[in-house]
PDB file of N, CA and C and ligand atoms in Angstrom:
ATOM      1  N   MET A1347    -189.014  49.651-151.985  1.00 85.00           N
ATOM      2  CA  MET A1347    -189.281  48.813-153.157  1.00 85.00           C
ATOM      3  C   MET A1347    -190.501  47.940-152.880  1.00 85.00           C
ATOM      4  N   LYS A1348    -190.534  47.306-151.713  1.00 86.00           N
ATOM      5  CA  LYS A1348    -191.638  46.420-151.400  1.00 86.00           C
ATOM      6  C   LYS A1348    -192.974  47.147-151.447  1.00 86.00           C
ATOM      7  N   LYS A1349    -192.955  48.393-150.981  1.00 87.00           N
ATOM      8  CA  LYS A1349    -194.190  49.190-150.905  1.00 87.00           C
ATOM      9  C   LYS A1349    -194.542  49.823-152.242  1.00 87.00           C
ATOM     10  N   GLU A1350    -193.552  50.412-152.920  1.00 89.00           N
ATOM     11  CA  GLU A1350    -193.815  51.164-154.143  1.00 89.00           C
ATOM     12  C   GLU A1350    -193.722  50.338-155.433  1.00 89.00           C
ATOM     13  N   GLU A1351    -192.884  49.288-155.394  1.00 90.00           N
ATOM     14  CA  GLU A1351    -192.676  48.445-156.601  1.00 90.00           C
ATOM     15  C   GLU A1351    -192.980  47.008-156.263  1.00 90.00           C
ATOM     16  N   TYR A1352    -194.167  46.768-155.725  1.00 91.00           N
ATOM     17  CA  TYR A1352    -194.532  45.472-155.149  1.00 91.00           C
ATOM     18  C   TYR A1352    -194.420  44.305-156.130  1.00 91.00           C
ATOM     19  N   ASP A1353    -194.468  44.566-157.430  1.00 94.00           N
ATOM     20  CA  ASP A1353    -194.389  43.470-158.393  1.00 94.00           C
ATOM     21  C   ASP A1353    -192.954  43.220-158.898  1.00 94.00           C
ATOM     22  N   PHE A1354    -191.978  43.948-158.333  1.00 93.00           N
ATOM     23  CA  PHE A1354    -190.607  43.769-158.728  1.00 93.00           C
ATOM     24  C   PHE A1354    -190.082  42.373-158.382  1.00 93.00           C
ATOM     25  N   CYS A1355    -190.462  41.894-157.204  1.00 95.00           N
ATOM     26  CA  CYS A1355    -189.935  40.602-156.736  1.00 95.00           C
ATOM     27  C   CYS A1355    -191.051  39.744-156.169  1.00 95.00           C
ATOM     28  N   PRO A1356    -191.143  38.462-156.593  1.00 95.00           N
ATOM     29  CA  PRO A1356    -192.190  37.581-156.090  1.00 95.00           C
ATOM     30  C   PRO A1356    -192.096  37.330-154.602  1.00 95.00           C
ATOM     31  N   LEU A1357    -190.924  37.583-154.006  1.00 95.00           N
ATOM     32  CA  LEU A1357    -190.762  37.354-152.567  1.00 95.00           C
ATOM     33  C   LEU A1357    -191.503  38.388-151.735  1.00 95.00           C
ATOM     34  N   TYR A1358    -191.732  39.582-152.310  1.00 94.00           N
ATOM     35  CA  TYR A1358    -192.445  40.613-151.532  1.00 94.00           C
ATOM     36  C   TYR A1358    -193.798  40.104-151.078  1.00 94.00           C
ATOM     37  N   ALA A1359    -194.500  39.447-151.975  1.00 94.00           N
ATOM     38  CA  ALA A1359    -195.870  38.967-151.636  1.00 94.00           C
ATOM     39  C   ALA A1359    -195.837  37.904-150.556  1.00 94.00           C
ATOM     40  N   LYS A1360    -194.715  37.199-150.452  1.00 95.00           N
ATOM     41  CA  LYS A1360    -194.595  36.142-149.452  1.00 95.00           C
ATOM     42  C   LYS A1360    -193.977  36.665-148.159  1.00 95.00           C
ATOM     43  N   ASN A1361    -193.683  37.970-148.145  1.00 93.00           N
ATOM     44  CA  ASN A1361    -193.044  38.612-147.000  1.00 93.00           C
ATOM     45  C   ASN A1361    -191.714  37.920-146.635  1.00 93.00           C
ATOM     46  N   LYS A1362    -190.955  37.564-147.685  1.00 94.00           N
ATOM     47  CA  LYS A1362    -189.670  36.904-147.491  1.00 94.00           C
ATOM     48  C   LYS A1362    -188.549  37.733-148.113  1.00 94.00           C
ATOM     49  N   LYS A1363    -187.328  37.411-147.716  1.00 93.00           N
ATOM     50  CA  LYS A1363    -186.129  38.057-148.276  1.00 93.00           C
ATOM     51  C   LYS A1363    -185.267  37.012-148.921  1.00 93.00           C
ATOM     52  N   CYS A1364    -184.530  37.436-149.954  1.00 93.00           N
ATOM     53  CA  CYS A1364    -183.579  36.495-150.587  1.00 93.00           C
ATOM     54  C   CYS A1364    -182.314  36.301-149.744  1.00 93.00           C
ATOM     55  N   HIS A1365    -181.998  37.261-148.884  1.00 93.00           N
ATOM     56  CA  HIS A1365    -180.836  37.165-148.025  1.00 93.00           C
ATOM     57  C   HIS A1365    -181.262  37.583-146.609  1.00 93.00           C
ATOM     58  N   ASP A1366    -180.615  36.984-145.610  1.00 91.00           N
ATOM     59  CA  ASP A1366    -180.945  37.267-144.230  1.00 91.00           C
ATOM     60  C   ASP A1366    -180.204  38.542-143.788  1.00 91.00           C
ATOM     61  N   MET A1367    -180.716  39.673-144.211  1.00 92.00           N
ATOM     62  CA  MET A1367    -180.109  40.981-143.873  1.00 92.00           C
ATOM     63  C   MET A1367    -181.218  41.869-143.333  1.00 92.00           C
ATOM     64  N   GLU A1368    -180.902  42.603-142.265  1.00 91.00           N
ATOM     65  CA  GLU A1368    -181.936  43.496-141.711  1.00 91.00           C
ATOM     66  C   GLU A1368    -182.315  44.597-142.734  1.00 91.00           C
ATOM     67  N   LYS A1369    -181.307  45.244-143.263  1.00 90.00           N
ATOM     68  CA  LYS A1369    -181.551  46.302-144.254  1.00 90.00           C
ATOM     69  C   LYS A1369    -181.091  45.804-145.616  1.00 90.00           C
ATOM     70  N   LEU A1370    -181.983  45.233-146.352  1.00 92.00           N
ATOM     71  CA  LEU A1370    -181.666  44.668-147.655  1.00 92.00           C
ATOM     72  C   LEU A1370    -182.120  45.611-148.756  1.00 92.00           C
ATOM     73  N   ASN A1371    -181.215  46.080-149.562  1.00 92.00           N
ATOM     74  CA  ASN A1371    -181.544  46.998-150.646  1.00 92.00           C
ATOM     75  C   ASN A1371    -181.628  46.218-151.942  1.00 92.00           C
ATOM     76  N   CYS A1372    -182.725  46.406-152.682  1.00 92.00           N
ATOM     77  CA  CYS A1372    -182.995  45.602-153.904  1.00 92.00           C
ATOM     78  C   CYS A1372    -182.567  46.282-155.205  1.00 92.00           C
ATOM     79  N   TYR A1373    -182.047  47.490-155.130  1.00 88.00           N
ATOM     80  CA  TYR A1373    -181.782  48.227-156.354  1.00 88.00           C
ATOM     81  C   TYR A1373    -180.819  47.490-157.289  1.00 88.00           C
ATOM     82  N   LEU A1374    -179.837  46.862-156.735  1.00 90.00           N
ATOM     83  CA  LEU A1374    -178.903  46.092-157.597  1.00 90.00           C
ATOM     84  C   LEU A1374    -179.109  44.591-157.399  1.00 90.00           C
ATOM     85  N   CYS A1375    -180.372  44.209-157.426  1.00 91.00           N
ATOM     86  CA  CYS A1375    -180.717  42.770-157.337  1.00 91.00           C
ATOM     87  C   CYS A1375    -179.914  41.973-158.350  1.00 91.00           C
ATOM     88  N   ALA A1376    -179.862  42.450-159.572  1.00 90.00           N
ATOM     89  CA  ALA A1376    -178.993  41.794-160.577  1.00 90.00           C
ATOM     90  C   ALA A1376    -177.577  42.320-160.337  1.00 90.00           C
ATOM     91  N   CYS A1377    -176.797  41.584-159.600  1.00 94.00           N
ATOM     92  CA  CYS A1377    -175.483  42.032-159.154  1.00 94.00           C
ATOM     93  C   CYS A1377    -174.579  42.361-160.351  1.00 94.00           C
ATOM     94  N   PRO A1378    -173.969  43.588-160.358  1.00 91.00           N
ATOM     95  CA  PRO A1378    -173.082  43.929-161.463  1.00 91.00           C
ATOM     96  C   PRO A1378    -171.817  43.113-161.538  1.00 91.00           C
ATOM     97  N   ASN A1379    -171.549  42.314-160.533  1.00 95.00           N
ATOM     98  CA  ASN A1379    -170.335  41.479-160.535  1.00 95.00           C
ATOM     99  C   ASN A1379    -170.558  40.092-161.062  1.00 95.00           C
ATOM    100  N   PHE A1380    -171.835  39.788-161.369  1.00 96.00           N
ATOM    101  CA  PHE A1380    -172.167  38.447-161.841  1.00 96.00           C
ATOM    102  C   PHE A1380    -171.876  38.333-163.330  1.00 96.00           C
ATOM    103  N   ARG A1381    -171.148  37.308-163.720  1.00 96.00           N
ATOM    104  CA  ARG A1381    -170.814  37.100-165.123  1.00 96.00           C
ATOM    105  C   ARG A1381    -171.436  35.765-165.543  1.00 96.00           C
ATOM    106  N   PHE A1382    -172.048  35.764-166.735  1.00 96.00           N
ATOM    107  CA  PHE A1382    -172.750  34.586-167.214  1.00 96.00           C
ATOM    108  C   PHE A1382    -172.539  34.460-168.729  1.00 96.00           C
ATOM    109  N   ASP A1383    -172.380  33.235-169.189  1.00 97.00           N
ATOM    110  CA  ASP A1383    -172.288  32.986-170.614  1.00 97.00           C
ATOM    111  C   ASP A1383    -173.062  31.717-170.961  1.00 97.00           C
ATOM    112  N   ASP A1384    -174.137  31.879-171.775  1.00 96.00           N
ATOM    113  CA  ASP A1384    -174.962  30.748-172.173  1.00 96.00           C
ATOM    114  C   ASP A1384    -174.154  29.628-172.827  1.00 96.00           C
ATOM    115  N   GLU A1385    -173.098  30.013-173.496  1.00 97.00           N
ATOM    116  CA  GLU A1385    -172.257  29.034-174.196  1.00 97.00           C
ATOM    117  C   GLU A1385    -171.242  28.350-173.262  1.00 97.00           C
ATOM    118  N   GLY A1386    -171.139  28.879-172.065  1.00 98.00           N
ATOM    119  CA  GLY A1386    -170.155  28.370-171.120  1.00 98.00           C
ATOM    120  C   GLY A1386    -168.906  29.235-171.107  1.00 98.00           C
ATOM    121  N   ILE A1387    -168.419  29.543-169.951  1.00 98.00           N
ATOM    122  CA  ILE A1387    -167.216  30.389-169.839  1.00 98.00           C
ATOM    123  C   ILE A1387    -165.968  29.552-170.081  1.00 98.00           C
ATOM    124  N   GLN A1388    -165.916  28.398-169.450  1.00 98.00           N
ATOM    125  CA  GLN A1388    -164.764  27.510-169.642  1.00 98.00           C
ATOM    126  C   GLN A1388    -165.114  26.094-169.143  1.00 98.00           C
ATOM    127  N   LYS A1389    -164.311  25.189-169.609  1.00 98.00           N
ATOM    128  CA  LYS A1389    -164.417  23.823-169.119  1.00 98.00           C
ATOM    129  C   LYS A1389    -163.520  23.669-167.904  1.00 98.00           C
ATOM    130  N   ILE A1390    -164.013  23.043-166.847  1.00 97.00           N
ATOM    131  CA  ILE A1390    -163.213  22.744-165.671  1.00 97.00           C
ATOM    132  C   ILE A1390    -163.303  21.227-165.507  1.00 97.00           C
ATOM    133  N   ASN A1391    -162.229  20.576-165.841  1.00 95.00           N
ATOM    134  CA  ASN A1391    -162.236  19.112-165.951  1.00 95.00           C
ATOM    135  C   ASN A1391    -163.338  18.711-166.950  1.00 95.00           C
ATOM    136  N   THR A1392    -164.326  17.949-166.532  1.00 97.00           N
ATOM    137  CA  THR A1392    -165.350  17.533-167.471  1.00 97.00           C
ATOM    138  C   THR A1392    -166.597  18.440-167.436  1.00 97.00           C
ATOM    139  N   LYS A1393    -166.580  19.386-166.510  1.00 98.00           N
ATOM    140  CA  LYS A1393    -167.775  20.214-166.292  1.00 98.00           C
ATOM    141  C   LYS A1393    -167.639  21.549-166.978  1.00 98.00           C
ATOM    142  N   THR A1394    -168.796  22.205-167.217  1.00 98.00           N
ATOM    143  CA  THR A1394    -168.786  23.520-167.855  1.00 98.00           C
ATOM    144  C   THR A1394    -169.195  24.587-166.856  1.00 98.00           C
ATOM    145  N   GLN A1395    -168.360  25.628-166.767  1.00 98.00           N
ATOM    146  CA  GLN A1395    -168.669  26.747-165.899  1.00 98.00           C
ATOM    147  C   GLN A1395    -169.464  27.778-166.716  1.00 98.00           C
ATOM    148  N   TYR A1396    -170.676  28.105-166.211  1.00 98.00           N
ATOM    149  CA  TYR A1396    -171.528  29.072-166.910  1.00 98.00           C
ATOM    150  C   TYR A1396    -171.572  30.446-166.262  1.00 98.00           C
ATOM    151  N   SER A1397    -171.170  30.518-164.995  1.00 98.00           N
ATOM    152  CA  SER A1397    -171.225  31.836-164.350  1.00 98.00           C
ATOM    153  C   SER A1397    -170.179  31.901-163.250  1.00 98.00           C
ATOM    154  N   LEU A1398    -169.822  33.146-162.940  1.00 98.00           N
ATOM    155  CA  LEU A1398    -168.815  33.382-161.871  1.00 98.00           C
ATOM    156  C   LEU A1398    -168.962  34.769-161.323  1.00 98.00           C
ATOM    157  N   CYS A1399    -168.256  35.007-160.192  1.00 98.00           N
ATOM    158  CA  CYS A1399    -168.252  36.323-159.548  1.00 98.00           C
ATOM    159  C   CYS A1399    -166.958  37.047-159.966  1.00 98.00           C
ATOM    160  N   ASP A1400    -167.128  38.195-160.554  1.00 96.00           N
ATOM    161  CA  ASP A1400    -165.998  38.922-161.105  1.00 96.00           C
ATOM    162  C   ASP A1400    -165.085  39.500-160.015  1.00 96.00           C
ATOM    163  N   ILE A1401    -165.577  39.684-158.798  1.00 96.00           N
ATOM    164  CA  ILE A1401    -164.733  40.174-157.710  1.00 96.00           C
ATOM    165  C   ILE A1401    -164.354  39.073-156.757  1.00 96.00           C
ATOM    166  N   LYS A1402    -164.727  37.857-157.079  1.00 97.00           N
ATOM    167  CA  LYS A1402    -164.417  36.704-156.203  1.00 97.00           C
ATOM    168  C   LYS A1402    -164.824  36.978-154.767  1.00 97.00           C
ATOM    169  N   SER A1403    -166.042  37.396-154.570  1.00 97.00           N
ATOM    170  CA  SER A1403    -166.546  37.667-153.236  1.00 97.00           C
ATOM    171  C   SER A1403    -166.307  36.461-152.320  1.00 97.00           C
ATOM    172  N   LYS A1404    -165.835  36.733-151.098  1.00 98.00           N
ATOM    173  CA  LYS A1404    -165.548  35.646-150.162  1.00 98.00           C
ATOM    174  C   LYS A1404    -166.848  34.977-149.732  1.00 98.00           C
ATOM    175  N   ASP A1405    -167.985  35.633-149.911  1.00 97.00           N
ATOM    176  CA  ASP A1405    -169.236  35.038-149.512  1.00 97.00           C
ATOM    177  C   ASP A1405    -169.994  34.318-150.626  1.00 97.00           C
ATOM    178  N   GLY A1406    -169.414  34.382-151.824  1.00 97.00           N
ATOM    179  CA  GLY A1406    -169.982  33.623-152.937  1.00 97.00           C
ATOM    180  C   GLY A1406    -169.259  32.271-153.070  1.00 97.00           C
ATOM    181  N   ARG A1407    -169.815  31.371-153.856  1.00 98.00           N
ATOM    182  CA  ARG A1407    -169.137  30.101-154.085  1.00 98.00           C
ATOM    183  C   ARG A1407    -169.541  29.559-155.463  1.00 98.00           C
ATOM    184  N   GLN A1408    -168.777  28.633-155.919  1.00 98.00           N
ATOM    185  CA  GLN A1408    -169.154  27.965-157.157  1.00 98.00           C
ATOM    186  C   GLN A1408    -169.921  26.690-156.808  1.00 98.00           C
ATOM    187  N   GLY A1409    -171.120  26.560-157.357  1.00 98.00           N
ATOM    188  CA  GLY A1409    -171.934  25.398-157.088  1.00 98.00           C
ATOM    189  C   GLY A1409    -171.854  24.459-158.287  1.00 98.00           C
ATOM    190  N   VAL A1410    -171.776  23.169-158.007  1.00 98.00           N
ATOM    191  CA  VAL A1410    -171.703  22.150-159.066  1.00 98.00           C
ATOM    192  C   VAL A1410    -173.080  21.451-159.109  1.00 98.00           C
ATOM    193  N   TYR A1411    -173.690  21.512-160.315  1.00 97.00           N
ATOM    194  CA  TYR A1411    -175.011  20.936-160.514  1.00 97.00           C
ATOM    195  C   TYR A1411    -174.928  19.997-161.693  1.00 97.00           C
ATOM    196  N   GLY A1412    -174.661  18.734-161.416  1.00 98.00           N
ATOM    197  CA  GLY A1412    -174.438  17.776-162.475  1.00 98.00           C
ATOM    198  C   GLY A1412    -173.174  18.130-163.242  1.00 98.00           C
ATOM    199  N   GLU A1413    -173.329  18.410-164.523  1.00 98.00           N
ATOM    200  CA  GLU A1413    -172.199  18.762-165.386  1.00 98.00           C
ATOM    201  C   GLU A1413    -171.986  20.289-165.466  1.00 98.00           C
ATOM    202  N   LYS A1414    -172.814  21.032-164.742  1.00 98.00           N
ATOM    203  CA  LYS A1414    -172.789  22.507-164.826  1.00 98.00           C
ATOM    204  C   LYS A1414    -172.240  23.137-163.555  1.00 98.00           C
ATOM    205  N   ILE A1415    -171.482  24.193-163.723  1.00 98.00           N
ATOM    206  CA  ILE A1415    -170.988  24.971-162.577  1.00 98.00           C
ATOM    207  C   ILE A1415    -171.567  26.382-162.685  1.00 98.00           C
ATOM    208  N   HIS A1416    -172.213  26.816-161.595  1.00 98.00           N
ATOM    209  CA  HIS A1416    -172.805  28.140-161.559  1.00 98.00           C
ATOM    210  C   HIS A1416    -172.394  28.880-160.285  1.00 98.00           C
ATOM    211  N   GLN A1417    -172.340  30.211-160.408  1.00 98.00           N
ATOM    212  CA  GLN A1417    -172.068  31.006-159.248  1.00 98.00           C
ATOM    213  C   GLN A1417    -173.260  30.961-158.275  1.00 98.00           C
ATOM    214  N   ASP A1418    -172.975  30.676-157.037  1.00 97.00           N
ATOM    215  CA  ASP A1418    -174.022  30.641-156.003  1.00 97.00           C
ATOM    216  C   ASP A1418    -173.846  31.908-155.122  1.00 97.00           C
ATOM    217  N   CYS A1419    -174.770  32.818-155.225  1.00 96.00           N
ATOM    218  CA  CYS A1419    -174.695  34.098-154.498  1.00 96.00           C
ATOM    219  C   CYS A1419    -175.569  34.081-153.261  1.00 96.00           C
ATOM    220  N   SER A1420    -176.108  32.954-152.902  1.00 94.00           N
ATOM    221  CA  SER A1420    -177.095  32.892-151.846  1.00 94.00           C
ATOM    222  C   SER A1420    -176.621  33.401-150.485  1.00 94.00           C
ATOM    223  N   LYS A1421    -175.309  33.361-150.274  1.00 95.00           N
ATOM    224  CA  LYS A1421    -174.787  33.803-148.959  1.00 95.00           C
ATOM    225  C   LYS A1421    -174.090  35.181-149.070  1.00 95.00           C
ATOM    226  N   CYS A1422    -174.173  35.806-150.201  1.00 96.00           N
ATOM    227  CA  CYS A1422    -173.468  37.069-150.436  1.00 96.00           C
ATOM    228  C   CYS A1422    -174.422  38.280-150.421  1.00 96.00           C
ATOM    229  N   GLY A1423    -174.106  39.250-149.623  1.00 96.00           N
ATOM    230  CA  GLY A1423    -174.928  40.463-149.549  1.00 96.00           C
ATOM    231  C   GLY A1423    -174.297  41.683-150.169  1.00 96.00           C
ATOM    232  N   VAL A1424    -173.198  41.493-150.852  1.00 96.00           N
ATOM    233  CA  VAL A1424    -172.436  42.655-151.425  1.00 96.00           C
ATOM    234  C   VAL A1424    -173.337  43.656-152.133  1.00 96.00           C
ATOM    235  N   PRO A1425    -174.150  43.293-153.147  1.00 95.00           N
ATOM    236  CA  PRO A1425    -174.898  44.302-153.878  1.00 95.00           C
ATOM    237  C   PRO A1425    -176.135  44.833-153.135  1.00 95.00           C
ATOM    238  N   HIS A1426    -176.376  44.297-151.944  1.00 95.00           N
ATOM    239  CA  HIS A1426    -177.593  44.687-151.236  1.00 95.00           C
ATOM    240  C   HIS A1426    -177.334  45.642-150.076  1.00 95.00           C
ATOM    241  N   HIS A1427    -176.104  46.077-149.895  1.00 94.00           N
ATOM    242  CA  HIS A1427    -175.789  47.073-148.878  1.00 94.00           C
ATOM    243  C   HIS A1427    -176.010  48.473-149.446  1.00 94.00           C
ATOM    244  N   GLN A1428    -176.578  49.350-148.614  1.00 90.00           N
ATOM    245  CA  GLN A1428    -176.878  50.702-149.077  1.00 90.00           C
ATOM    246  C   GLN A1428    -175.655  51.422-149.601  1.00 90.00           C
ATOM    247  N   ASP A1429    -174.515  51.304-148.903  1.00 91.00           N
ATOM    248  CA  ASP A1429    -173.312  52.011-149.361  1.00 91.00           C
ATOM    249  C   ASP A1429    -172.875  51.539-150.739  1.00 91.00           C
ATOM    250  N   TYR A1430    -172.993  50.245-150.989  1.00 92.00           N
ATOM    251  CA  TYR A1430    -172.608  49.702-152.297  1.00 92.00           C
ATOM    252  C   TYR A1430    -173.524  50.234-153.372  1.00 92.00           C
ATOM    253  N   VAL A1431    -174.819  50.245-153.088  1.00 90.00           N
ATOM    254  CA  VAL A1431    -175.780  50.749-154.072  1.00 90.00           C
ATOM    255  C   VAL A1431    -175.565  52.215-154.356  1.00 90.00           C
ATOM    256  N   LYS A1432    -175.285  53.015-153.284  1.00 88.00           N
ATOM    257  CA  LYS A1432    -175.063  54.448-153.510  1.00 88.00           C
ATOM    258  C   LYS A1432    -173.850  54.678-154.416  1.00 88.00           C
ATOM    259  N   LYS A1433    -172.867  53.790-154.288  1.00 89.00           N
ATOM    260  CA  LYS A1433    -171.659  53.970-155.071  1.00 89.00           C
ATOM    261  C   LYS A1433    -171.834  53.515-156.507  1.00 89.00           C
ATOM    262  N   HIS A1434    -172.662  52.468-156.744  1.00 86.00           N
ATOM    263  CA  HIS A1434    -172.731  51.853-158.067  1.00 86.00           C
ATOM    264  C   HIS A1434    -174.025  52.036-158.835  1.00 86.00           C
ATOM    265  N   PHE A1435    -175.107  52.393-158.129  1.00 82.00           N
ATOM    266  CA  PHE A1435    -176.399  52.478-158.809  1.00 82.00           C
ATOM    267  C   PHE A1435    -176.494  53.739-159.634  1.00 82.00           C
ATOM    268  N   ASP A1436    -177.128  53.609-160.800  1.00 80.00           N
ATOM    269  CA  ASP A1436    -177.423  54.735-161.635  1.00 80.00           C
ATOM    270  C   ASP A1436    -178.727  54.444-162.379  1.00 80.00           C
ATOM    271  N   LEU A1437    -179.581  55.421-162.540  1.00 78.00           N
ATOM    272  CA  LEU A1437    -180.841  55.167-163.270  1.00 78.00           C
ATOM    273  C   LEU A1437    -180.554  54.714-164.675  1.00 78.00           C
ATOM    274  N   ASP A1438    -179.405  55.087-165.199  1.00 78.00           N
ATOM    275  CA  ASP A1438    -178.988  54.633-166.517  1.00 78.00           C
ATOM    276  C   ASP A1438    -178.222  53.332-166.355  1.00 78.00           C
ATOM    277  N   TRP A1439    -178.897  52.194-166.637  1.00 69.00           N
ATOM    278  CA  TRP A1439    -178.291  50.866-166.455  1.00 69.00           C
ATOM    279  C   TRP A1439    -177.001  50.716-167.245  1.00 69.00           C
ATOM    280  N   LYS A1440    -176.934  51.376-168.382  1.00 74.00           N
ATOM    281  CA  LYS A1440    -175.708  51.273-169.227  1.00 74.00           C
ATOM    282  C   LYS A1440    -174.500  51.800-168.487  1.00 74.00           C
ATOM    283  N   LYS A1441    -174.690  52.827-167.646  1.00 73.00           N
ATOM    284  CA  LYS A1441    -173.555  53.403-166.883  1.00 73.00           C
ATOM    285  C   LYS A1441    -173.052  52.363-165.863  1.00 73.00           C
ATOM    286  N   ILE A1442    -173.995  51.625-165.279  1.00 67.00           N
ATOM    287  CA  ILE A1442    -173.588  50.558-164.306  1.00 67.00           C
ATOM    288  C   ILE A1442    -172.765  49.516-165.038  1.00 67.00           C
ATOM    289  N   MET A1443    -173.265  49.140-166.235  1.00 69.00           N
ATOM    290  CA  MET A1443    -172.563  48.098-166.985  1.00 69.00           C
ATOM    291  C   MET A1443    -171.161  48.587-167.442  1.00 69.00           C
ATOM    292  N   GLN A1444    -171.061  49.860-167.770  1.00 72.00           N
ATOM    293  CA  GLN A1444    -169.771  50.385-168.172  1.00 72.00           C
ATOM    294  C   GLN A1444    -168.779  50.329-167.018  1.00 72.00           C
ATOM    295  N   LYS A1445    -169.254  50.604-165.768  1.00 67.00           N
ATOM    296  CA  LYS A1445    -168.366  50.517-164.594  1.00 67.00           C
ATOM    297  C   LYS A1445    -167.905  49.076-164.469  1.00 67.00           C
ATOM    298  N   CYS A1446    -168.797  48.134-164.734  1.00 64.00           N
ATOM    299  CA  CYS A1446    -168.443  46.685-164.611  1.00 64.00           C
ATOM    300  C   CYS A1446    -167.344  46.305-165.558  1.00 64.00           C
ATOM    301  N   LEU A1447    -167.325  46.925-166.701  1.00 65.00           N
ATOM    302  CA  LEU A1447    -166.382  46.526-167.732  1.00 65.00           C
ATOM    303  C   LEU A1447    -165.042  47.212-167.646  1.00 65.00           C
ATOM    304  N   LEU A1448    -164.912  48.156-166.693  1.00 61.00           N
ATOM    305  CA  LEU A1448    -163.639  48.848-166.549  1.00 61.00           C
ATOM    306  C   LEU A1448    -162.586  47.968-165.916  1.00 61.00           C
TER     307      LEU A1448
HETATM  308  S1  LIG B1675    -171.007  36.468-155.048  1.00 78.71           S
HETATM  309 FE1  LIG B1675    -171.813  38.429-154.361  1.00 78.71          FE
HETATM  310  S2  LIG B1675    -170.571  40.028-155.407  1.00 78.71           S
HETATM  311 FE2  LIG B1675    -170.267  38.048-156.457  1.00 78.71          FE
HETATM  312  S3  LIG B1675    -171.758  38.016-158.132  1.00 78.71           S
HETATM  313 FE3  LIG B1675    -172.706  36.997-156.391  1.00 78.71          FE
HETATM  314  S4  LIG B1675    -173.842  38.597-155.304  1.00 78.71           S
HETATM  315 FE4  LIG B1675    -172.380  39.584-156.684  1.00 78.71          FE
END
């Protein structure tokens, strides 16, 4: 990806990675387990949750930013492992989304 699709990610030009993984696969950069709703998913006490992890990855967490709660995937490498990508990636993005909704 870095060599052939150099403009896919701004981190390529900085020679940086989003996760500290030796073999980081970018094909599912937009993790199929990430759920987001602009209107808010639910209220938790006084705060609004806007995103979450559908598989409740043990390496993800919910971050609180003022009155907003967002899924923090910074420590999770689930969608970046080659085996995961081989199992879930498809050139037809709609097929990936259909798997997510099953
Ligand atoms: S925590 Fe991991 S599996 Fe869950 S949405 Fe984030 S990157 Fe995907």
